[in-house]
Structure formats: structure tokens, C-alpha cells
């Protein structure tokens, strides 16, 4: 097989792992390969030896956005970013990301642990499943990856070397456009339920909102606080009842910590809004929503507790130890997280790449009610983020804005 870049076929994925990871499968194993990618950007092959049940994943970047086609070209460097970020995250939070077995910059691919015994968290949330360890695992993931890749822990020289390593202009541009710009005007990429056009047009005309989103966009573009995952929605998290794995860090770059925390919160709140349409029984809906908001609170509170502990144990710079600085830092982080969560909620209703939580709701009238809720919550999170002092202020806002239409 030529080492020059070309998208692999299922058969080539088998040949590849046989030749590059000769010890992984028995030489005479009969291997099955299937392309299972259902994301927006890449090819994902699962290679399986059915007799031993041993398997792995070959993830290969395409030179364009799969969700749009060849008219949206992308460089392949995101495959390098993903495998390097996975290795760093794996060292900082062992077991919380798939193990990397091999990477190949020429073919823009990473061979990694198969987590197919887990399901995508988004699917679990749509089915109203509860995950008792999710909040704790995500709090740990966020606290350790964000703290240990920031200037709070690394020397200024180390941080700057990392910033250079993770320059990721193309995926940043995707977020800049899709999360912070396109939802706020009549962009060609937008795609939304026609029944919410008036609500969307109100957002386009809201100057105060546009101003605040612009502030958040600037923060996304200029605040290199830590190595962020960059796309930490519930489609980038895989779960079982006991375990949690964070996948897909191809959007990783040095950005604001609140972008990752906000992404997770946004997706819990999108799920909250979606159950307006997904769950008919009002008691079940109420009870599941309670769990979602409790999870959001536990993620933040668990994160903060760990982050403070790491701060006390590891921060060396005397300036970072100035009285009250730590608490001020955490407050800015909470308010950033609220703002980024708001932007992300609006984009998933108005823009390209919607979320299945809302997209699967039928009929359109019922979907519209859930989408309006998501928009209201998103708008208010952006506008009122400066008033948030504790995570409970954020969940109270979600409850209040959700109440307009829930039973
Ligand atoms: C063109 S890529 C669309 C979206 O998919 C990824 O998961 C990111 O969220 C991106 O914005
Ligand atoms: Mg992804």
C-alpha cells in the first residue's frame, strides 16, 4: 500500500494494521473491517478479529469536511493534533481517553483503542440513561487537562512550546464561523427548522447579543489559557454505566478553559431542552431534567474542588498566589463557561451541524418548542453570564428559561 496520502478502503485498513502493528492480531486471524464513522469530518474503521474479539480503531482524516463534501477543504494536520492531544490527555488522566497504539502523519491516521463497548453519551442522553460516574469523571478530566497544560503549572517556555505545537488554524476557523458568527446573521451555512424563523430573526437583530457574542469570539481567538479539547460536546464522550472516555480532540488548541467546560454544560442543557419534545410523561421529564442539571452542578463543583487542590499543591509563581487571585480566576472561568455554553446552544439550533437530541424530534411543531427553549437558555447565558457567581445560578437560569414551555 502506498504511504502517500489517500483515503483507505476497509480492506486497506486491514492490510495496514497487519503490516504496521504485526503483534496486535494473530498472523492467521481473520480480520473484519467496517467503516463506522458517523461524525462530520473523518473516516473511522473498526478492525475486528471475531474469534478473539480483539479489535482496534483506525481513524483517518479526510482532506475535506465529510459533512459538506470536497467543496470544504481541510488540511490533514488535525490527525497529528488529535494523536498528540490524546497522548497528553492520556498521561494526565489515565484511562479517560482511548490509548494510542500508532500514528502515521503521512496517511493522517491514528490507530487507537476500540471503545465500542461504550456508547456515545449523546445517544444515552436521548434515551434518558443516567450515568452515575459521568460528572466525577468529567470533573477530573477537565481539572487535570486544563490545569496541567496551563501557565499555572508549566513554565512560560513550556507553555509557549505547547502553544506552537497546537496551532490549529483550520479547526479554530470552523468554530469561529460556526459557533460565533454564522448563527448571528443569515449565513448560507445555517439550517434551521422553518417554524422557528421568527425566533432566529430576533437573534439576528439583537445588537446587545451580537456585541456579547463578539466579546466571547474575541476571547476564543485570543485567550490561550490551556490546551483545550476544543469540541467537548456529548458526541465526543463515550460511556458505559461505569466508565467514561473522551474522544476526538482534533480541535485541540491553546484556548480559554471555559470553552471546554461550556461545551459540556451546553450539551447537557441542549439535552434538557430536547426532553421537552423527546419525553412526553411530565414526571419522567422532570425527573430526568433534574438529573441533567444535577450532573452539570456536579461537573462544575467537582472540577472546582480538584482545580483548587491542584492549585494549592502545584502553583509556584508568587503572583498566582496573590490573595483572592485564585477565586477571581475561578469566577472568570465560570462566567466564560456560561457565555461559551450559550453560544454553543444557539449554534446547534441555528447553524450547520445540529445535534441529534433536537433533530430527531418529530413533528416539527414539537421540535420547535424544544428549540425555542434551547435558544432562550442560550441567549440568556450569554447576556447574563456576568451575573453568575455559582453554578447553581446557571442551573437556576436554565430551569427558569425552560419553564416557559415545559409541562
Ligand atoms: C464542518 S465540522 C462541523 C462540526 O463538527 C465538529 O464536531 C465540530 O463541532 C464542528 O463545528
Ligand atoms: Mg468530532
Coordinates of C-alpha atoms and ligand atoms in Angstrom, one line a residue:
X1 CA 0.0 0.0 0.0
X2 CA 1.5 3.4 -0.9
X3 CA 2.5 5.5 2.1
X4 CA 1.3 8.6 0.2
X5 CA -1.9 10.0 1.5
X6 CA -5.1 8.5 0.1
X7 CA -8.3 7.6 1.9
X8 CA -8.2 4.0 2.9
X9 CA -10.7 1.3 1.9
X10 CA -12.0 -1.2 4.5
X11 CA -9.6 -3.8 3.1
X12 CA -6.6 -1.4 3.2
X13 CA -7.3 -0.7 6.8
X14 CA -6.8 -4.5 7.5
X15 CA -3.6 -4.6 5.4
X16 CA -2.4 -1.5 7.2
X17 CA -2.8 -2.9 10.8
X18 CA -1.4 -6.2 9.8
X19 CA 1.8 -4.6 8.4
X20 CA 2.2 -1.8 11.0
X21 CA 1.0 -3.5 14.2
X22 CA 2.2 -7.0 13.5
X23 CA 1.8 -8.2 17.1
X24 CA -1.7 -6.9 17.7
X25 CA -3.6 -9.7 16.0
X26 CA -2.5 -13.3 15.4
X27 CA -0.9 -13.6 12.0
X28 CA -3.6 -16.1 10.8
X29 CA -6.5 -14.1 12.3
X30 CA -9.4 -13.5 10.0
X31 CA -10.0 -9.8 10.3
X32 CA -13.2 -7.9 9.6
X33 CA -13.1 -4.2 8.8
X34 CA -16.0 -1.8 8.7
X35 CA -16.1 2.0 8.2
X36 CA -18.3 3.2 11.1
X37 CA -17.6 6.9 11.0
X38 CA -20.8 8.9 11.6
X39 CA -19.1 12.2 12.5
X40 CA -18.7 15.3 10.5
X41 CA -15.0 15.0 9.4
X42 CA -13.2 11.7 9.3
X43 CA -13.1 8.0 8.3
X44 CA -13.3 5.6 11.2
X45 CA -12.6 1.9 10.6
X46 CA -13.2 -0.8 13.2
X47 CA -11.0 -3.8 12.6
X48 CA -12.0 -6.9 14.5
X49 CA -10.9 -10.4 15.0
X50 CA -14.2 -12.1 15.6
X51 CA -12.8 -15.2 17.1
X52 CA -10.8 -13.5 19.9
X53 CA -12.9 -10.3 19.9
X54 CA -9.8 -8.3 19.8
X55 CA -10.3 -5.0 17.9
X56 CA -9.0 -1.6 17.3
X57 CA -9.9 1.7 15.6
X58 CA -8.2 3.3 12.6
X59 CA -9.2 6.9 12.4
X60 CA -8.2 8.8 9.3
X61 CA -8.6 12.4 8.5
X62 CA -10.1 13.3 5.1
X63 CA -8.8 16.4 3.2
X64 CA -12.2 17.9 3.4
X65 CA -15.2 18.2 5.8
X66 CA -17.1 14.9 5.3
X67 CA -20.4 16.6 6.3
X68 CA -20.2 19.1 3.5
X69 CA -18.0 17.4 0.9
X70 CA -14.9 18.3 -1.2
X71 CA -16.0 21.9 -1.5
X72 CA -14.9 22.4 2.1
X73 CA -11.1 21.5 2.0
X74 CA -9.3 20.9 5.3
X75 CA -5.6 20.1 6.0
X76 CA -4.7 16.8 7.4
X77 CA -2.7 18.2 10.3
X78 CA -5.7 17.7 12.6
X79 CA -4.8 14.0 12.7
X80 CA -1.4 14.9 14.2
X81 CA -3.1 17.3 16.6
X82 CA -5.6 14.6 17.7
X83 CA -3.0 11.9 18.3
X84 CA -0.7 14.3 20.2
X85 CA -3.5 15.6 22.3
X86 CA -4.7 12.1 23.1
X87 CA -1.2 11.2 24.3
X88 CA -1.0 14.2 26.6
X89 CA -4.6 13.7 27.9
X90 CA -3.8 10.0 28.4
X91 CA -0.8 10.8 30.6
X92 CA -2.7 13.4 32.6
X93 CA -5.9 11.4 33.1
X94 CA -5.0 7.7 32.5
X95 CA -7.9 5.7 31.2
X96 CA -10.1 8.7 30.3
X97 CA -9.2 8.7 26.6
X98 CA -8.6 5.8 24.1
X99 CA -5.0 4.5 24.1
X100 CA -3.0 5.5 21.0
X101 CA -1.3 2.4 19.5
X102 CA 0.2 4.0 16.5
X103 CA 0.1 7.2 14.4
X104 CA 1.0 8.0 10.8
X105 CA 1.3 11.6 9.8
X106 CA 1.7 10.6 6.1
X107 CA -1.6 8.9 6.0
X108 CA -3.1 11.3 8.6
X109 CA -4.3 8.4 10.7
X110 CA -4.3 7.2 14.3
X111 CA -4.7 3.6 15.4
X112 CA -6.3 3.5 18.8
X113 CA -8.2 1.5 21.4
X114 CA -11.6 0.4 20.4
X115 CA -14.2 1.7 22.8
X116 CA -17.2 0.1 21.1
X117 CA -18.4 -1.4 24.4
X118 CA -19.2 2.2 25.2
X119 CA -21.9 4.3 23.6
X120 CA -21.8 7.9 22.5
X121 CA -23.1 9.9 25.5
X122 CA -25.5 11.9 23.3
X123 CA -27.3 8.7 22.4
X124 CA -27.5 7.7 26.1
X125 CA -29.0 11.1 27.0
X126 CA -31.6 10.9 24.2
X127 CA -32.6 7.5 25.7
X128 CA -32.8 9.1 29.2
X129 CA -30.0 7.0 30.6
X130 CA -28.3 8.1 33.8
X131 CA -24.5 7.7 34.3
X132 CA -23.6 7.8 38.0
X133 CA -19.9 8.4 37.4
X134 CA -20.1 10.8 34.5
X135 CA -19.8 14.1 36.5
X136 CA -16.9 12.8 38.6
X137 CA -15.0 11.5 35.5
X138 CA -15.5 14.7 33.5
X139 CA -14.7 16.9 36.5
X140 CA -11.4 15.0 36.8
X141 CA -10.7 15.2 33.1
X142 CA -11.3 18.9 32.9
X143 CA -9.4 19.8 36.1
X144 CA -6.3 17.8 35.2
X145 CA -6.1 18.5 31.4
X146 CA -6.8 22.3 31.9
X147 CA -4.6 22.8 35.0
X148 CA -1.6 20.8 33.9
X149 CA -1.4 22.4 30.4
X150 CA -1.7 26.0 31.6
X151 CA 0.7 28.6 32.9
X152 CA -0.5 27.7 36.4
X153 CA 1.7 24.6 36.1
X154 CA 4.0 24.7 33.2
X155 CA 6.9 27.1 32.9
X156 CA 6.3 30.0 30.4
X157 CA 8.7 28.4 28.0
X158 CA 7.0 25.1 28.1
X159 CA 3.6 26.6 27.6
X160 CA 4.8 28.6 24.6
X161 CA 6.3 25.4 23.1
X162 CA 2.9 23.7 23.5
X163 CA 1.1 26.7 22.0
X164 CA 3.3 26.3 18.9
X165 CA 2.7 22.5 18.8
X166 CA -1.1 23.0 18.9
X167 CA -1.5 25.9 16.4
X168 CA -4.7 24.6 14.8
X169 CA -6.0 27.4 12.5
X170 CA -8.4 25.5 10.4
X171 CA -10.5 23.9 13.1
X172 CA -10.4 27.1 15.0
X173 CA -11.8 28.8 12.0
X174 CA -14.6 26.3 11.9
X175 CA -15.5 27.2 15.4
X176 CA -15.1 30.9 14.9
X177 CA -17.5 30.7 11.9
X178 CA -20.0 28.1 13.1
X179 CA -20.1 28.9 16.8
X180 CA -19.6 32.6 16.9
X181 CA -20.5 34.2 13.6
X182 CA -22.9 32.3 11.3
X183 CA -25.7 31.8 13.9
X184 CA -25.9 35.6 14.2
X185 CA -26.7 36.6 10.6
X186 CA -28.4 35.0 7.6
X187 CA -25.4 32.8 6.6
X188 CA -25.6 30.3 3.8
X189 CA -24.4 27.5 6.1
X190 CA -27.3 28.0 8.5
X191 CA -30.0 25.4 8.6
X192 CA -32.9 25.5 11.0
X193 CA -36.5 24.4 11.5
X194 CA -38.6 26.8 9.4
X195 CA -41.1 27.1 12.3
X196 CA -38.6 29.0 14.4
X197 CA -37.6 31.6 11.8
X198 CA -39.1 34.5 13.8
X199 CA -37.1 33.5 16.9
X200 CA -33.9 33.2 14.8
X201 CA -34.5 36.5 13.1
X202 CA -34.9 38.1 16.6
X203 CA -31.5 36.8 17.4
X204 CA -30.0 38.2 14.2
X205 CA -31.4 41.6 15.1
X206 CA -30.3 41.6 18.7
X207 CA -27.4 44.0 18.8
X208 CA -26.7 43.6 22.5
X209 CA -26.4 39.9 22.0
X210 CA -24.2 40.2 18.9
X211 CA -21.9 42.5 20.9
X212 CA -21.6 39.9 23.7
X213 CA -21.0 37.1 21.3
X214 CA -18.3 39.2 19.7
X215 CA -16.6 39.5 23.1
X216 CA -16.7 35.8 23.5
X217 CA -15.5 35.2 20.0
X218 CA -12.5 37.5 20.7
X219 CA -11.8 35.5 23.9
X220 CA -11.9 32.3 21.9
X221 CA -9.4 33.7 19.4
X222 CA -7.0 35.4 21.8
X223 CA -7.1 33.7 25.2
X224 CA -4.5 30.9 25.1
X225 CA -5.1 29.7 28.7
X226 CA -4.7 25.9 28.3
X227 CA -4.7 23.0 25.9
X228 CA -8.4 22.7 25.4
X229 CA -10.1 19.7 23.8
X230 CA -11.9 22.2 21.6
X231 CA -15.0 20.1 20.7
X232 CA -16.2 18.7 24.0
X233 CA -19.8 18.0 23.2
X234 CA -21.7 14.9 24.2
X235 CA -20.8 13.3 20.8
X236 CA -17.1 13.4 21.9
X237 CA -17.8 11.4 25.1
X238 CA -18.3 7.7 25.2
X239 CA -19.8 6.0 28.2
X240 CA -20.9 2.8 30.0
X241 CA -22.6 2.8 33.4
X242 CA -19.1 2.6 35.0
X243 CA -16.8 4.3 32.6
X244 CA -16.3 7.5 30.6
X245 CA -13.9 8.1 27.6
X246 CA -13.3 11.4 25.9
X247 CA -12.6 11.0 22.2
X248 CA -11.9 13.2 19.2
X249 CA -9.6 16.0 20.3
X250 CA -8.8 17.1 16.7
X251 CA -10.0 20.7 17.5
X252 CA -7.5 20.9 20.4
X253 CA -5.6 24.2 20.6
X254 CA -4.5 26.7 23.3
X255 CA -7.7 28.5 24.1
X256 CA -9.9 29.5 27.0
X257 CA -10.6 26.8 29.6
X258 CA -14.2 27.9 29.7
X259 CA -14.6 26.7 26.1
X260 CA -14.4 23.1 27.2
X261 CA -16.4 23.4 30.3
X262 CA -19.0 25.5 28.4
X263 CA -19.3 22.8 25.7
X264 CA -20.1 20.1 28.1
X265 CA -22.6 22.3 30.0
X266 CA -24.2 23.4 26.7
X267 CA -24.8 19.9 25.7
X268 CA -26.3 18.9 29.0
X269 CA -28.6 21.9 28.6
X270 CA -29.4 21.0 25.0
X271 CA -30.5 17.6 26.3
X272 CA -32.6 19.4 28.9
X273 CA -34.4 21.4 26.2
X274 CA -34.7 18.3 23.9
X275 CA -36.7 16.4 26.5
X276 CA -39.4 19.0 26.0
X277 CA -40.1 17.0 22.8
X278 CA -38.5 13.6 23.5
X279 CA -40.2 12.8 26.7
X280 CA -44.0 13.0 26.9
X281 CA -44.5 11.9 30.5
X282 CA -44.2 15.1 32.7
X283 CA -42.9 13.2 35.7
X284 CA -40.3 11.4 33.8
X285 CA -39.3 14.6 32.0
X286 CA -39.0 16.5 35.3
X287 CA -37.0 13.7 36.9
X288 CA -34.5 13.3 34.0
X289 CA -34.1 17.1 33.8
X290 CA -33.3 17.1 37.5
X291 CA -30.5 14.6 36.9
X292 CA -29.2 16.6 33.9
X293 CA -28.9 19.8 36.0
X294 CA -27.5 17.9 39.0
X295 CA -24.9 16.5 36.6
X296 CA -24.0 20.0 35.4
X297 CA -23.6 21.2 39.0
X298 CA -21.5 18.1 40.0
X299 CA -19.3 18.6 37.0
X300 CA -18.5 22.2 37.9
X301 CA -18.3 21.7 41.6
X302 CA -16.2 18.6 41.2
X303 CA -14.0 20.4 38.7
X304 CA -13.5 23.4 41.0
X305 CA -12.7 21.3 44.1
X306 CA -10.0 19.5 42.1
X307 CA -8.7 22.6 40.4
X308 CA -8.3 24.4 43.7
X309 CA -6.5 21.4 45.1
X310 CA -4.1 21.2 42.2
X311 CA -3.6 25.0 42.5
X312 CA -2.6 24.7 46.2
X313 CA -0.3 21.7 45.5
X314 CA 1.5 22.9 42.4
X315 CA 1.3 26.6 41.8
X316 CA 4.8 28.1 42.2
X317 CA 4.6 31.6 40.7
X318 CA 4.3 34.0 43.6
X319 CA 2.0 36.3 41.6
X320 CA -0.5 33.4 41.1
X321 CA -0.6 33.2 44.9
X322 CA -1.8 36.8 45.5
X323 CA -4.8 36.7 47.9
X324 CA -8.1 36.3 46.0
X325 CA -6.5 35.7 42.6
X326 CA -7.4 32.1 42.6
X327 CA -11.1 32.8 43.4
X328 CA -11.2 35.6 40.8
X329 CA -9.7 33.2 38.2
X330 CA -12.4 30.7 39.0
X331 CA -15.2 33.2 38.8
X332 CA -14.0 34.4 35.3
X333 CA -13.9 30.7 34.4
X334 CA -17.5 30.2 35.5
X335 CA -18.7 33.2 33.6
X336 CA -16.7 32.3 30.5
X337 CA -18.2 28.8 30.6
X338 CA -21.7 30.2 30.8
X339 CA -21.1 32.5 27.8
X340 CA -19.5 29.8 25.7
X341 CA -22.3 27.4 26.6
X342 CA -24.8 30.0 25.4
X343 CA -23.1 30.4 22.1
X344 CA -22.9 26.7 21.6
X345 CA -26.6 26.2 22.3
X346 CA -27.6 28.8 19.7
X347 CA -25.3 27.4 17.1
X348 CA -26.6 23.8 17.4
X349 CA -30.2 25.1 16.8
X350 CA -29.4 27.7 14.0
X351 CA -26.2 26.6 12.3
X352 CA -24.6 23.8 10.4
X353 CA -24.0 20.6 12.3
X354 CA -27.1 20.3 14.5
X355 CA -27.5 17.9 17.4
X356 CA -29.5 14.6 17.2
X357 CA -31.1 15.4 20.6
X358 CA -33.2 18.1 18.8
X359 CA -33.0 16.9 15.2
X360 CA -34.8 13.6 16.0
X361 CA -37.8 15.2 17.5
X362 CA -41.0 14.8 15.3
X363 CA -43.2 16.6 14.4
X364 CA -41.7 19.9 13.6
X365 CA -44.1 21.8 15.9
X366 CA -42.9 19.8 18.9
X367 CA -39.2 20.2 17.9
X368 CA -39.8 23.9 17.6
X369 CA -40.9 24.1 21.2
X370 CA -37.7 22.4 22.4
X371 CA -35.6 24.5 20.1
X372 CA -37.1 27.7 21.4
X373 CA -36.2 26.7 24.8
X374 CA -32.6 26.0 23.8
X375 CA -32.4 29.4 22.2
X376 CA -33.9 31.2 25.2
X377 CA -31.4 29.5 27.5
X378 CA -28.5 30.2 25.1
X379 CA -29.3 33.9 24.8
X380 CA -29.7 34.4 28.5
X381 CA -26.5 32.5 29.3
X382 CA -24.6 34.9 27.1
X383 CA -26.3 38.1 28.2
X384 CA -26.4 37.3 31.9
X385 CA -23.1 35.5 32.3
X386 CA -21.6 38.4 34.3
X387 CA -24.3 37.8 37.0
X388 CA -23.3 34.2 37.5
X389 CA -21.5 33.7 40.8
X390 CA -22.0 29.9 41.3
X391 CA -23.0 27.0 39.1
X392 CA -26.4 27.0 40.8
X393 CA -27.1 30.4 39.3
X394 CA -26.6 28.9 35.9
X395 CA -28.8 25.9 36.5
X396 CA -31.5 28.2 38.0
X397 CA -31.3 30.2 34.8
X398 CA -31.8 27.1 32.7
X399 CA -34.7 26.0 34.8
X400 CA -36.3 29.4 34.6
X401 CA -35.9 29.8 30.8
X402 CA -37.0 26.2 30.4
X403 CA -40.2 26.7 32.4
X404 CA -41.8 28.9 29.7
X405 CA -42.9 25.8 27.8
X406 CA -42.4 22.7 29.9
X407 CA -45.2 20.8 31.4
Ligands
LIG1 C1 -17.7 21.1 9.5 S1 -17.5 20.4 11.0 C2 -18.9 20.7 12.0 C3 -18.8 20.4 13.4 O1 -18.4 19.1 13.7 C4 -17.5 19.1 14.7 O2 -17.8 18.1 15.7 C5 -17.4 20.4 15.3 O3 -18.3 20.6 16.4 C6 -17.7 21.3 14.1 O4 -18.1 22.5 14.4
LIG2 MG1 -15.6 15.3 16.4

